Amino acid sequence: QVQLEESGGGVVQPGRSLRLSCAASGFTFSSYGMHWVRQAPGKGLEWVAVIWYDGSNKYYADSVKGRFTISRDNSKNTLYLQMNSLRAEDTAVYYCARDAVVYATSHNWFDPWGQGTLVTVSS
Amino acid sequence: DIQMTQSPSTLSASVGDRVTITCRASQSISSWLAWYQQKKGKAPKLLIYDASSLESGVPSRFSGSGSGTEFTLTISSLQPDDFATYYCQQYNSYPVTFGQGTKVEIK
């Protein structure tokens, strides 16, 4: 079955870096765009970044632009989020999510989602 | 950026009630809208896409309607499993944005 499993979360000091991973299985990873979405404790959902199925395009939320980098390794069926210069306001559960439709470059909803990994930025 | 505004923020209802949640976009998004259900400590689950298409496996008591800037999610007869938080999402353009959520509570 289609599965997404995030890892790499933890407690990190402000200003430091962390890399999240999302391992995909049960589908042809290289055919789908992938997203990161985060949710601060007790808050709503905030989209973070997208990478197209072939890695040719990436878009970011303004709140993370210049600090976070989304990437993928289609040979390892894995999505990454490199997070630098972390701030307290980056504390959240980070979900990876798949585009619902193959080879989409726009107008795509998310399905499925992983279970999330918690990132806590605190001194 | 396109702002998505849901109402109400919280809704108290009883099993069997008909429930309607509204989502408004700050500009037209055609029908590029999805609805998700999220239970505490779990990932969001897709219910509706393209404003009115029911995701496979989702009970038919869920329905979506609307286009342009005004959308609704309706639960025709609320069941115990439906008490959760619901989010709308626009995917007309980047950045993708979500509504702030509507929590459906037991009355």
Coordinates of N, CA and C in Angstrom, one line a residue:
Chain A
Q1 N 0.8 -1.2 0.0 CA 0.0 0.0 0.0 C 0.9 1.2 0.0
V2 N 0.3 2.4 -0.4 CA 1.0 3.6 -0.5 C 1.4 4.1 1.0
Q3 N 2.7 4.3 1.2 CA 3.1 4.8 2.5 C 4.1 5.9 2.4
L4 N 4.0 6.8 3.4 CA 5.0 7.9 3.5 C 5.4 7.9 5.0
E5 N 6.7 7.8 5.3 CA 7.2 7.8 6.6 C 8.3 8.8 6.8
E6 N 8.0 9.8 7.7 CA 8.9 10.9 8.0 C 9.9 10.5 9.1
S7 N 11.1 11.1 9.1 CA 12.0 10.9 10.2 C 12.9 12.1 10.2
G8 N 13.7 12.1 11.3 CA 14.7 13.2 11.4 C 14.3 14.3 12.4
G9 N 13.1 14.3 12.9 CA 12.7 15.3 13.8 C 13.4 15.2 15.2
G10 N 13.3 16.2 16.0 CA 13.9 16.2 17.3 C 14.0 17.6 17.9
V11 N 14.8 17.8 18.9 CA 15.0 19.1 19.6 C 16.3 19.7 19.1
V12 N 16.2 20.9 18.7 CA 17.4 21.6 18.1 C 17.4 23.0 18.6
Q13 N 18.6 23.6 18.8 CA 18.7 24.9 19.3 C 18.4 26.0 18.2
P14 N 18.0 27.1 18.6 CA 17.8 28.2 17.5 C 19.1 28.5 16.8
G15 N 18.9 28.7 15.5 CA 20.1 28.9 14.7 C 20.8 27.7 14.1
R16 N 20.4 26.5 14.6 CA 21.0 25.3 14.1 C 20.3 24.7 12.9
S17 N 20.7 23.6 12.4 CA 20.2 23.0 11.3 C 19.6 21.6 11.6
L18 N 18.7 21.1 10.7 CA 18.2 19.8 10.8 C 17.7 19.3 9.4
R19 N 17.8 18.0 9.2 CA 17.4 17.5 7.9 C 16.3 16.5 8.1
L20 N 15.1 16.7 7.5 CA 14.1 15.7 7.6 C 14.1 14.8 6.4
S21 N 13.6 13.6 6.5 CA 13.5 12.7 5.4 C 12.1 12.1 5.4
C22 N 11.7 11.7 4.2 CA 10.4 11.1 4.0 C 10.6 9.9 3.1
A23 N 10.4 8.7 3.6 CA 10.6 7.5 2.8 C 9.3 7.1 2.2
A24 N 9.3 6.9 0.9 CA 8.0 6.6 0.2 C 8.1 5.1 -0.3
S25 N 6.9 4.5 -0.2 CA 6.8 3.1 -0.7 C 5.4 2.8 -1.3
G26 N 5.3 1.8 -2.1 CA 4.0 1.4 -2.6 C 3.5 2.2 -3.8
F27 N 4.3 3.0 -4.4 CA 4.0 3.8 -5.6 C 5.3 4.2 -6.3
T28 N 5.1 4.6 -7.6 CA 6.3 5.1 -8.4 C 6.6 6.5 -8.0
F29 N 7.6 6.6 -7.0 CA 7.9 7.9 -6.4 C 8.3 9.0 -7.4
S30 N 9.0 8.6 -8.4 CA 9.5 9.5 -9.4 C 8.4 10.1 -10.3
S31 N 7.2 9.7 -10.2 CA 6.1 10.2 -11.0 C 5.2 11.2 -10.3
Y32 N 5.6 11.5 -9.0 CA 4.7 12.4 -8.3 C 5.4 13.6 -7.6
G33 N 4.8 14.7 -7.7 CA 5.3 15.9 -6.9 C 5.1 15.6 -5.4
M34 N 5.9 16.2 -4.6 CA 5.9 16.0 -3.2 C 6.0 17.3 -2.4
H35 N 5.3 17.3 -1.3 CA 5.2 18.5 -0.5 C 5.6 18.3 1.0
W36 N 6.0 19.4 1.6 CA 6.1 19.4 3.1 C 5.1 20.4 3.6
V37 N 4.3 20.0 4.6 CA 3.3 20.8 5.3 C 3.6 20.7 6.8
R38 N 3.5 21.8 7.5 CA 3.7 21.8 8.9 C 2.6 22.2 9.7
Q39 N 2.6 21.9 11.0 CA 1.5 22.2 11.9 C 2.1 22.5 13.3
A40 N 2.1 23.8 13.7 CA 2.6 24.2 15.0 C 1.6 23.6 16.1
P41 N 2.1 23.4 17.3 CA 1.2 22.8 18.3 C 0.0 23.6 18.5
G42 N -1.2 22.9 18.4 CA -2.5 23.5 18.6 C -2.9 24.5 17.5
K43 N -2.2 24.5 16.4 CA -2.5 25.4 15.3 C -2.9 24.7 14.0
G44 N -3.2 25.4 12.9 CA -3.6 24.9 11.7 C -2.5 24.4 10.8
L45 N -2.8 24.1 9.6 CA -1.9 23.5 8.6 C -1.2 24.7 7.8
E46 N 0.1 24.6 7.6 CA 0.8 25.6 6.8 C 1.7 24.8 5.8
W47 N 1.4 25.1 4.5 CA 2.2 24.5 3.5 C 3.6 25.1 3.5
V48 N 4.6 24.3 3.3 CA 6.0 24.7 3.4 C 6.7 24.8 2.1
A49 N 6.6 23.7 1.3 CA 7.4 23.6 0.1 C 6.9 22.5 -0.8
V50 N 7.2 22.6 -2.1 CA 6.9 21.5 -3.1 C 8.1 21.3 -4.0
I51 N 8.2 20.1 -4.5 CA 9.2 19.8 -5.5 C 8.5 19.0 -6.5
W52 N 8.7 19.3 -7.8 CA 8.0 18.6 -8.9 C 8.6 17.2 -9.0
Y53 N 7.8 16.3 -9.7 CA 8.1 14.9 -9.7 C 9.6 14.6 -10.2
D54 N 10.1 15.5 -11.1 CA 11.4 15.3 -11.7 C 12.4 16.2 -11.0
G55 N 12.0 17.0 -10.0 CA 12.9 17.8 -9.3 C 13.2 19.1 -10.0
S56 N 12.5 19.4 -11.1 CA 12.9 20.5 -12.0 C 12.4 21.9 -11.4
N57 N 11.4 21.8 -10.6 CA 10.9 23.1 -10.0 C 10.6 22.9 -8.5
K58 N 10.9 24.0 -7.8 CA 10.6 24.0 -6.3 C 10.0 25.3 -5.9
Y59 N 9.0 25.3 -5.0 CA 8.4 26.5 -4.5 C 8.4 26.4 -3.0
Y60 N 8.5 27.6 -2.4 CA 8.5 27.7 -0.9 C 7.6 28.7 -0.4
A61 N 7.1 28.5 0.9 CA 6.4 29.5 1.6 C 7.4 30.7 1.9
D62 N 6.9 31.9 2.0 CA 7.7 33.0 2.3 C 8.4 32.9 3.6
S63 N 7.7 32.2 4.6 CA 8.2 32.1 5.9 C 9.5 31.2 6.0
V64 N 9.8 30.4 5.0 CA 10.9 29.5 5.0 C 11.9 29.8 3.9
K65 N 11.5 30.6 3.0 CA 12.4 30.9 1.8 C 13.7 31.4 2.2
G66 N 14.8 30.8 1.6 CA 16.1 31.2 1.9 C 16.7 30.4 3.1
R67 N 15.9 29.7 3.9 CA 16.4 29.0 5.0 C 16.2 27.4 4.8
F68 N 15.1 27.1 4.2 CA 14.8 25.6 3.9 C 15.0 25.3 2.5
T69 N 15.4 24.0 2.3 CA 15.6 23.5 0.9 C 15.0 22.2 0.8
I70 N 14.1 22.0 -0.2 CA 13.4 20.7 -0.5 C 14.2 20.0 -1.6
S71 N 14.4 18.7 -1.4 CA 15.1 18.0 -2.5 C 14.5 16.5 -2.5
R72 N 14.9 15.8 -3.5 CA 14.5 14.4 -3.5 C 15.5 13.5 -4.2
D73 N 15.5 12.3 -3.9 CA 16.4 11.3 -4.5 C 15.5 10.2 -5.0
N74 N 15.2 10.3 -6.3 CA 14.3 9.3 -6.9 C 14.8 7.9 -6.9
S75 N 16.1 7.7 -6.8 CA 16.7 6.4 -6.8 C 16.5 5.8 -5.4
K76 N 16.3 6.6 -4.4 CA 16.1 6.1 -3.0 C 14.7 6.3 -2.6
N77 N 13.8 6.7 -3.4 CA 12.4 7.0 -3.1 C 12.3 7.8 -1.8
T78 N 13.1 8.9 -1.7 CA 13.1 9.6 -0.5 C 13.1 11.1 -0.8
L79 N 12.3 11.8 0.0 CA 12.1 13.3 0.0 C 12.9 13.9 1.2
Y80 N 13.4 15.0 1.0 CA 14.2 15.7 2.1 C 13.7 17.1 2.3
L81 N 14.0 17.6 3.5 CA 13.8 19.0 3.8 C 15.0 19.4 4.7
Q82 N 15.9 20.2 4.1 CA 17.0 20.7 4.9 C 16.6 22.0 5.5
M83 N 16.7 22.1 6.8 CA 16.2 23.3 7.5 C 17.4 23.9 8.2
N84 N 17.7 25.1 7.8 CA 18.8 25.9 8.4 C 18.3 27.1 9.1
S85 N 19.2 27.7 10.0 CA 18.8 28.9 10.7 C 17.4 28.8 11.4
L86 N 17.3 27.7 12.1 CA 16.0 27.4 12.7 C 15.6 28.4 13.8
R87 N 14.3 28.7 13.8 CA 13.7 29.6 14.8 C 12.7 28.9 15.6
A88 N 12.4 29.6 16.8 CA 11.3 29.0 17.6 C 10.0 28.8 16.9
E89 N 9.7 29.7 16.0 CA 8.4 29.6 15.3 C 8.4 28.5 14.2
D90 N 9.5 27.8 14.0 CA 9.6 26.6 13.1 C 9.2 25.4 13.9
T91 N 8.9 25.5 15.2 CA 8.5 24.3 16.0 C 7.1 23.8 15.5
A92 N 7.1 22.6 15.1 CA 5.9 22.0 14.5 C 6.0 20.6 14.2
V93 N 4.9 19.9 13.9 CA 4.9 18.6 13.3 C 5.1 18.8 11.8
Y94 N 6.0 18.2 11.2 CA 6.2 18.3 9.7 C 5.7 17.0 9.0
Y95 N 4.8 17.3 8.1 CA 4.2 16.2 7.3 C 4.8 16.2 5.9
C96 N 5.1 15.1 5.3 CA 5.2 15.0 3.9 C 3.9 14.5 3.3
A97 N 3.7 15.0 2.1 CA 2.4 14.6 1.4 C 2.7 14.5 -0.1
R98 N 1.9 13.7 -0.7 CA 2.1 13.4 -2.2 C 1.1 14.1 -3.0
D99 N 1.4 14.6 -4.2 CA 0.4 15.0 -5.1 C -0.5 13.9 -5.4
A100 N -1.7 14.1 -5.6 CA -2.7 13.0 -5.8 C -2.6 12.5 -7.2
V101 N -2.1 13.3 -8.2 CA -2.1 12.9 -9.6 C -0.7 12.9 -10.1
V102 N -0.5 11.9 -11.0 CA 0.9 11.8 -11.5 C 1.3 12.9 -12.4
Y103 N 2.6 13.2 -12.5 CA 3.2 14.2 -13.4 C 2.5 15.6 -13.3
A104 N 1.9 15.9 -12.2 CA 1.2 17.2 -12.1 C 2.2 18.3 -11.8
T105 N 2.0 19.4 -12.4 CA 2.8 20.6 -12.1 C 2.0 21.7 -11.6
S106 N 0.7 21.5 -11.5 CA -0.2 22.5 -10.8 C -1.5 21.9 -10.5
H107 N -2.3 22.6 -9.8 CA -3.7 22.2 -9.5 C -3.8 20.8 -9.0
N108 N -3.1 20.6 -7.9 CA -3.1 19.2 -7.4 C -3.3 19.2 -5.9
W109 N -4.3 18.4 -5.4 CA -4.5 18.2 -4.0 C -3.5 17.1 -3.4
F110 N -3.6 16.9 -2.1 CA -2.5 16.1 -1.5 C -3.2 14.8 -1.0
D111 N -2.6 13.7 -1.4 CA -3.0 12.4 -0.9 C -2.1 11.3 -1.3
P112 N -1.5 10.5 -0.4 CA -1.7 10.6 1.1 C -0.8 11.5 1.8
W113 N -0.8 11.5 3.1 CA 0.1 12.2 4.0 C 0.8 11.2 4.9
G114 N 2.0 11.5 5.3 CA 2.7 10.7 6.3 C 2.1 11.0 7.7
Q115 N 2.7 10.4 8.7 CA 2.2 10.6 10.0 C 2.9 11.7 10.7
G116 N 3.9 12.3 10.1 CA 4.6 13.5 10.7 C 5.7 13.2 11.6
T117 N 6.6 14.2 11.7 CA 7.7 14.1 12.6 C 7.8 15.5 13.3
L118 N 8.0 15.5 14.6 CA 8.0 16.7 15.4 C 9.4 17.3 15.5
V119 N 9.4 18.6 15.2 CA 10.6 19.4 15.3 C 10.4 20.5 16.4
T120 N 11.2 20.5 17.4 CA 11.1 21.5 18.4 C 12.4 22.3 18.5
V121 N 12.2 23.6 18.3 CA 13.4 24.5 18.3 C 13.4 25.3 19.6
S122 N 14.3 25.0 20.4 CA 14.4 25.5 21.8 C 15.8 25.5 22.3
S123 N 16.1 26.5 23.1 CA 17.4 26.5 23.7 C 17.4 25.8 25.1
Chain B
D1 N -0.9 36.3 -2.0 CA -1.3 35.0 -1.6 C -2.8 35.0 -1.4
I2 N -3.4 33.8 -1.7 CA -4.8 33.6 -1.5 C -5.2 33.3 -0.1
Q3 N -6.0 34.1 0.5 CA -6.4 33.8 1.9 C -7.7 32.9 1.9
M4 N -7.7 31.9 2.8 CA -8.9 31.0 2.9 C -9.4 31.2 4.3
T5 N -10.7 31.6 4.4 CA -11.4 31.8 5.7 C -12.5 30.8 5.9
Q6 N -12.4 30.1 6.9 CA -13.5 29.1 7.3 C -14.4 29.6 8.3
S7 N -15.6 29.2 8.3 CA -16.6 29.5 9.4 C -17.6 28.4 9.5
P8 N -18.0 28.1 10.8 CA -17.4 28.7 12.0 C -16.1 28.1 12.4
S9 N -15.4 28.6 13.4 CA -14.2 28.1 13.9 C -14.5 26.8 14.7
T10 N -15.6 26.8 15.4 CA -16.0 25.7 16.2 C -17.5 25.5 16.0
L11 N -17.9 24.2 16.0 CA -19.3 23.9 15.8 C -19.7 22.8 16.7
S12 N -20.7 23.0 17.5 CA -21.2 22.0 18.4 C -22.4 21.3 17.8
A13 N -22.4 20.0 17.7 CA -23.5 19.4 17.0 C -23.8 18.0 17.6
S14 N -24.9 17.4 17.4 CA -25.3 16.1 17.9 C -25.2 15.1 16.8
V15 N -25.1 13.8 17.2 CA -25.2 12.7 16.2 C -26.5 12.8 15.5
G16 N -26.4 12.7 14.1 CA -27.6 12.8 13.3 C -27.9 14.1 12.7
D17 N -27.2 15.2 13.2 CA -27.4 16.5 12.7 C -26.8 16.7 11.3
R18 N -27.4 17.6 10.6 CA -26.8 18.0 9.3 C -25.9 19.2 9.6
V19 N -24.6 19.1 9.1 CA -23.6 20.1 9.5 C -23.1 20.7 8.2
T20 N -22.9 22.0 8.2 CA -22.4 22.7 7.0 C -21.2 23.6 7.5
I21 N -20.1 23.5 6.8 CA -18.9 24.4 7.0 C -18.7 25.2 5.8
T22 N -18.4 26.4 5.9 CA -18.1 27.3 4.8 C -16.7 27.7 4.7
C23 N -16.2 27.8 3.5 CA -14.8 28.3 3.2 C -14.9 29.3 2.1
R24 N -14.3 30.5 2.4 CA -14.3 31.6 1.4 C -12.8 31.9 1.0
A25 N -12.6 32.1 -0.3 CA -11.3 32.4 -0.8 C -11.3 33.9 -1.1
S26 N -10.1 34.5 -0.9 CA -9.9 36.0 -1.1 C -10.0 36.4 -2.6
Q27 N -9.8 35.4 -3.5 CA -10.0 35.6 -4.9 C -10.5 34.3 -5.5
S28 N -10.9 34.4 -6.8 CA -11.5 33.2 -7.4 C -10.4 32.1 -7.5
I29 N -10.8 30.9 -7.2 CA -10.0 29.7 -7.3 C -10.6 28.7 -8.2
S30 N -11.6 29.1 -9.0 CA -12.4 28.1 -9.8 C -12.9 27.0 -8.9
S31 N -12.6 25.8 -9.2 CA -13.0 24.7 -8.3 C -11.8 24.0 -7.7
W32 N -10.7 24.7 -7.6 CA -9.4 24.1 -7.1 C -9.4 24.1 -5.6
L33 N -10.3 23.3 -5.0 CA -10.4 23.3 -3.5 C -10.6 21.8 -3.0
A34 N -9.9 21.6 -1.9 CA -10.0 20.3 -1.3 C -10.5 20.5 0.2
W35 N -11.0 19.4 0.7 CA -11.4 19.4 2.1 C -10.7 18.2 2.8
Y36 N -10.2 18.4 4.0 CA -9.5 17.3 4.8 C -10.1 17.2 6.1
Q37 N -10.1 16.0 6.7 CA -10.5 15.8 8.1 C -9.2 15.4 8.9
Q38 N -9.1 16.0 10.0 CA -7.9 15.7 10.9 C -8.4 15.4 12.3
K39 N -8.0 14.2 12.8 CA -8.3 13.8 14.2 C -7.0 14.1 15.0
K40 N -7.2 14.2 16.3 CA -6.1 14.6 17.2 C -5.0 13.7 17.1
G41 N -3.8 14.2 16.8 CA -2.6 13.4 16.8 C -2.4 12.6 15.5
K42 N -3.3 12.8 14.5 CA -3.2 12.1 13.2 C -3.0 13.0 12.1
A43 N -2.6 12.4 10.9 CA -2.4 13.2 9.7 C -3.7 13.6 9.1
P44 N -3.8 14.6 8.3 CA -5.0 15.0 7.6 C -5.4 13.8 6.6
K45 N -6.7 13.7 6.4 CA -7.2 12.7 5.5 C -8.1 13.4 4.5
L46 N -7.8 13.1 3.2 CA -8.6 13.7 2.1 C -10.0 13.2 2.1
L47 N -11.0 14.2 2.0 CA -12.4 13.9 1.9 C -12.9 14.2 0.5
I48 N -12.6 15.5 0.0 CA -13.2 16.0 -1.2 C -12.1 16.7 -2.0
Y49 N -12.1 16.6 -3.3 CA -11.2 17.4 -4.1 C -12.0 18.0 -5.3
D50 N -11.3 18.9 -5.9 CA -12.0 19.7 -7.0 C -13.4 20.2 -6.6
A51 N -13.5 20.6 -5.4 CA -14.7 21.2 -4.7 C -15.8 20.3 -4.4
S52 N -16.0 19.3 -5.3 CA -17.2 18.5 -5.1 C -17.0 17.0 -5.4
S53 N -15.8 16.6 -5.7 CA -15.5 15.1 -6.0 C -15.2 14.4 -4.7
L54 N -16.0 13.3 -4.4 CA -15.8 12.6 -3.2 C -14.6 11.6 -3.4
E55 N -13.7 11.6 -2.5 CA -12.5 10.7 -2.5 C -13.1 9.3 -2.3
S56 N -12.5 8.3 -3.0 CA -12.8 6.9 -2.9 C -12.7 6.5 -1.5
G57 N -13.8 5.8 -1.0 CA -13.8 5.2 0.3 C -14.3 6.2 1.4
V58 N -14.6 7.4 1.0 CA -15.2 8.4 2.0 C -16.7 8.2 2.0
P59 N -17.3 8.1 3.1 CA -18.8 7.9 3.2 C -19.5 9.0 2.4
S60 N -20.6 8.6 1.8 CA -21.4 9.5 1.0 C -22.2 10.6 1.8
R61 N -22.1 10.5 3.1 CA -22.7 11.6 3.9 C -21.9 12.9 3.8
F62 N -20.7 12.8 3.3 CA -19.9 14.0 3.1 C -20.1 14.4 1.6
S63 N -20.3 15.8 1.5 CA -20.4 16.3 0.1 C -19.8 17.7 0.1
G64 N -19.4 18.1 -1.0 CA -18.8 19.5 -1.2 C -19.5 20.2 -2.4
S65 N -19.5 21.5 -2.3 CA -20.1 22.3 -3.3 C -19.4 23.7 -3.4
G66 N -19.7 24.4 -4.5 CA -19.2 25.7 -4.6 C -18.2 25.9 -5.8
S67 N -17.9 27.1 -6.1 CA -16.9 27.5 -7.1 C -16.6 29.0 -7.0
G68 N -15.5 29.4 -7.5 CA -15.2 30.8 -7.4 C -14.6 31.1 -6.1
T69 N -15.3 31.7 -5.2 CA -14.8 32.1 -3.9 C -15.6 31.5 -2.7
E70 N -16.7 30.9 -3.0 CA -17.5 30.4 -1.8 C -17.7 28.9 -2.0
F71 N -17.4 28.2 -0.9 CA -17.5 26.7 -0.9 C -18.1 26.2 0.4
T72 N -18.7 25.0 0.3 CA -19.2 24.4 1.5 C -18.9 22.9 1.6
L73 N -18.7 22.5 2.8 CA -18.6 21.0 3.1 C -19.9 20.7 4.0
T74 N -20.6 19.7 3.5 CA -21.8 19.3 4.3 C -21.7 17.8 4.7
I75 N -22.0 17.6 6.0 CA -22.1 16.2 6.5 C -23.6 16.0 6.7
S76 N -24.2 15.1 6.0 CA -25.7 15.0 6.0 C -26.3 14.5 7.3
S77 N -25.6 13.6 7.9 CA -26.0 13.0 9.2 C -24.8 12.7 10.0
L78 N -24.5 13.6 11.0 CA -23.2 13.5 11.7 C -23.1 12.1 12.5
Q79 N -22.0 11.5 12.3 CA -21.8 10.2 13.0 C -20.7 10.4 14.1
P80 N -20.6 9.5 15.0 CA -19.6 9.6 16.1 C -18.2 9.8 15.6
D81 N -17.9 9.1 14.5 CA -16.5 9.1 13.9 C -16.2 10.4 13.2
D82 N -17.2 11.3 13.1 CA -17.0 12.6 12.3 C -16.5 13.7 13.2
F83 N -16.5 13.5 14.5 CA -16.0 14.6 15.4 C -14.5 14.8 15.2
A84 N -14.1 15.9 14.7 CA -12.8 16.1 14.2 C -12.6 17.6 13.8
T85 N -11.4 17.9 13.3 CA -11.2 19.3 12.7 C -11.2 19.1 11.2
Y86 N -11.8 20.1 10.5 CA -11.9 20.1 9.0 C -11.2 21.3 8.5
Y87 N -10.4 21.1 7.4 CA -9.7 22.1 6.8 C -10.0 22.2 5.3
C88 N -10.2 23.4 4.8 CA -10.2 23.6 3.3 C -8.8 24.0 2.8
Q89 N -8.5 23.7 1.6 CA -7.2 24.0 1.0 C -7.5 24.4 -0.5
Q90 N -6.8 25.5 -0.8 CA -6.9 25.9 -2.2 C -5.6 25.5 -2.9
Y91 N -5.7 25.0 -4.1 CA -4.5 24.6 -4.9 C -4.6 25.2 -6.3
N92 N -5.2 26.4 -6.3 CA -5.2 27.2 -7.6 C -3.9 27.7 -7.9
S93 N -3.1 28.1 -6.9 CA -1.8 28.7 -7.2 C -0.9 28.6 -5.9
Y94 N 0.4 28.7 -6.2 CA 1.3 28.7 -5.0 C 1.4 30.1 -4.5
P95 N 1.6 30.3 -3.2 CA 1.6 29.2 -2.2 C 0.2 28.6 -2.0
V96 N 0.2 27.2 -1.9 CA -1.0 26.5 -1.4 C -1.4 27.1 0.0
T97 N -2.6 27.3 0.2 CA -3.1 27.8 1.5 C -4.3 27.0 2.0
F98 N -4.3 27.0 3.4 CA -5.4 26.3 4.1 C -6.2 27.3 4.9
G99 N -7.5 26.9 5.1 CA -8.3 27.6 6.0 C -7.8 27.3 7.4
Q100 N -8.3 28.1 8.4 CA -7.8 28.0 9.8 C -8.3 26.8 10.5
G101 N -9.3 26.1 9.9 CA -9.9 24.9 10.5 C -11.2 25.1 11.2
T102 N -12.1 24.1 11.2 CA -13.3 24.1 11.9 C -13.4 22.9 12.8
K103 N -13.5 23.0 14.0 CA -13.5 21.9 15.0 C -15.0 21.6 15.2
V104 N -15.3 20.3 14.9 CA -16.7 19.8 15.1 C -16.7 19.1 16.4
E105 N -17.5 19.6 17.4 CA -17.5 19.0 18.8 C -18.9 18.4 19.1
I106 N -18.8 17.6 20.1 CA -20.1 16.9 20.5 C -20.9 17.9 21.3
K107 N -22.2 18.1 21.0 CA -23.0 19.0 21.7 C -23.5 18.3 23.0

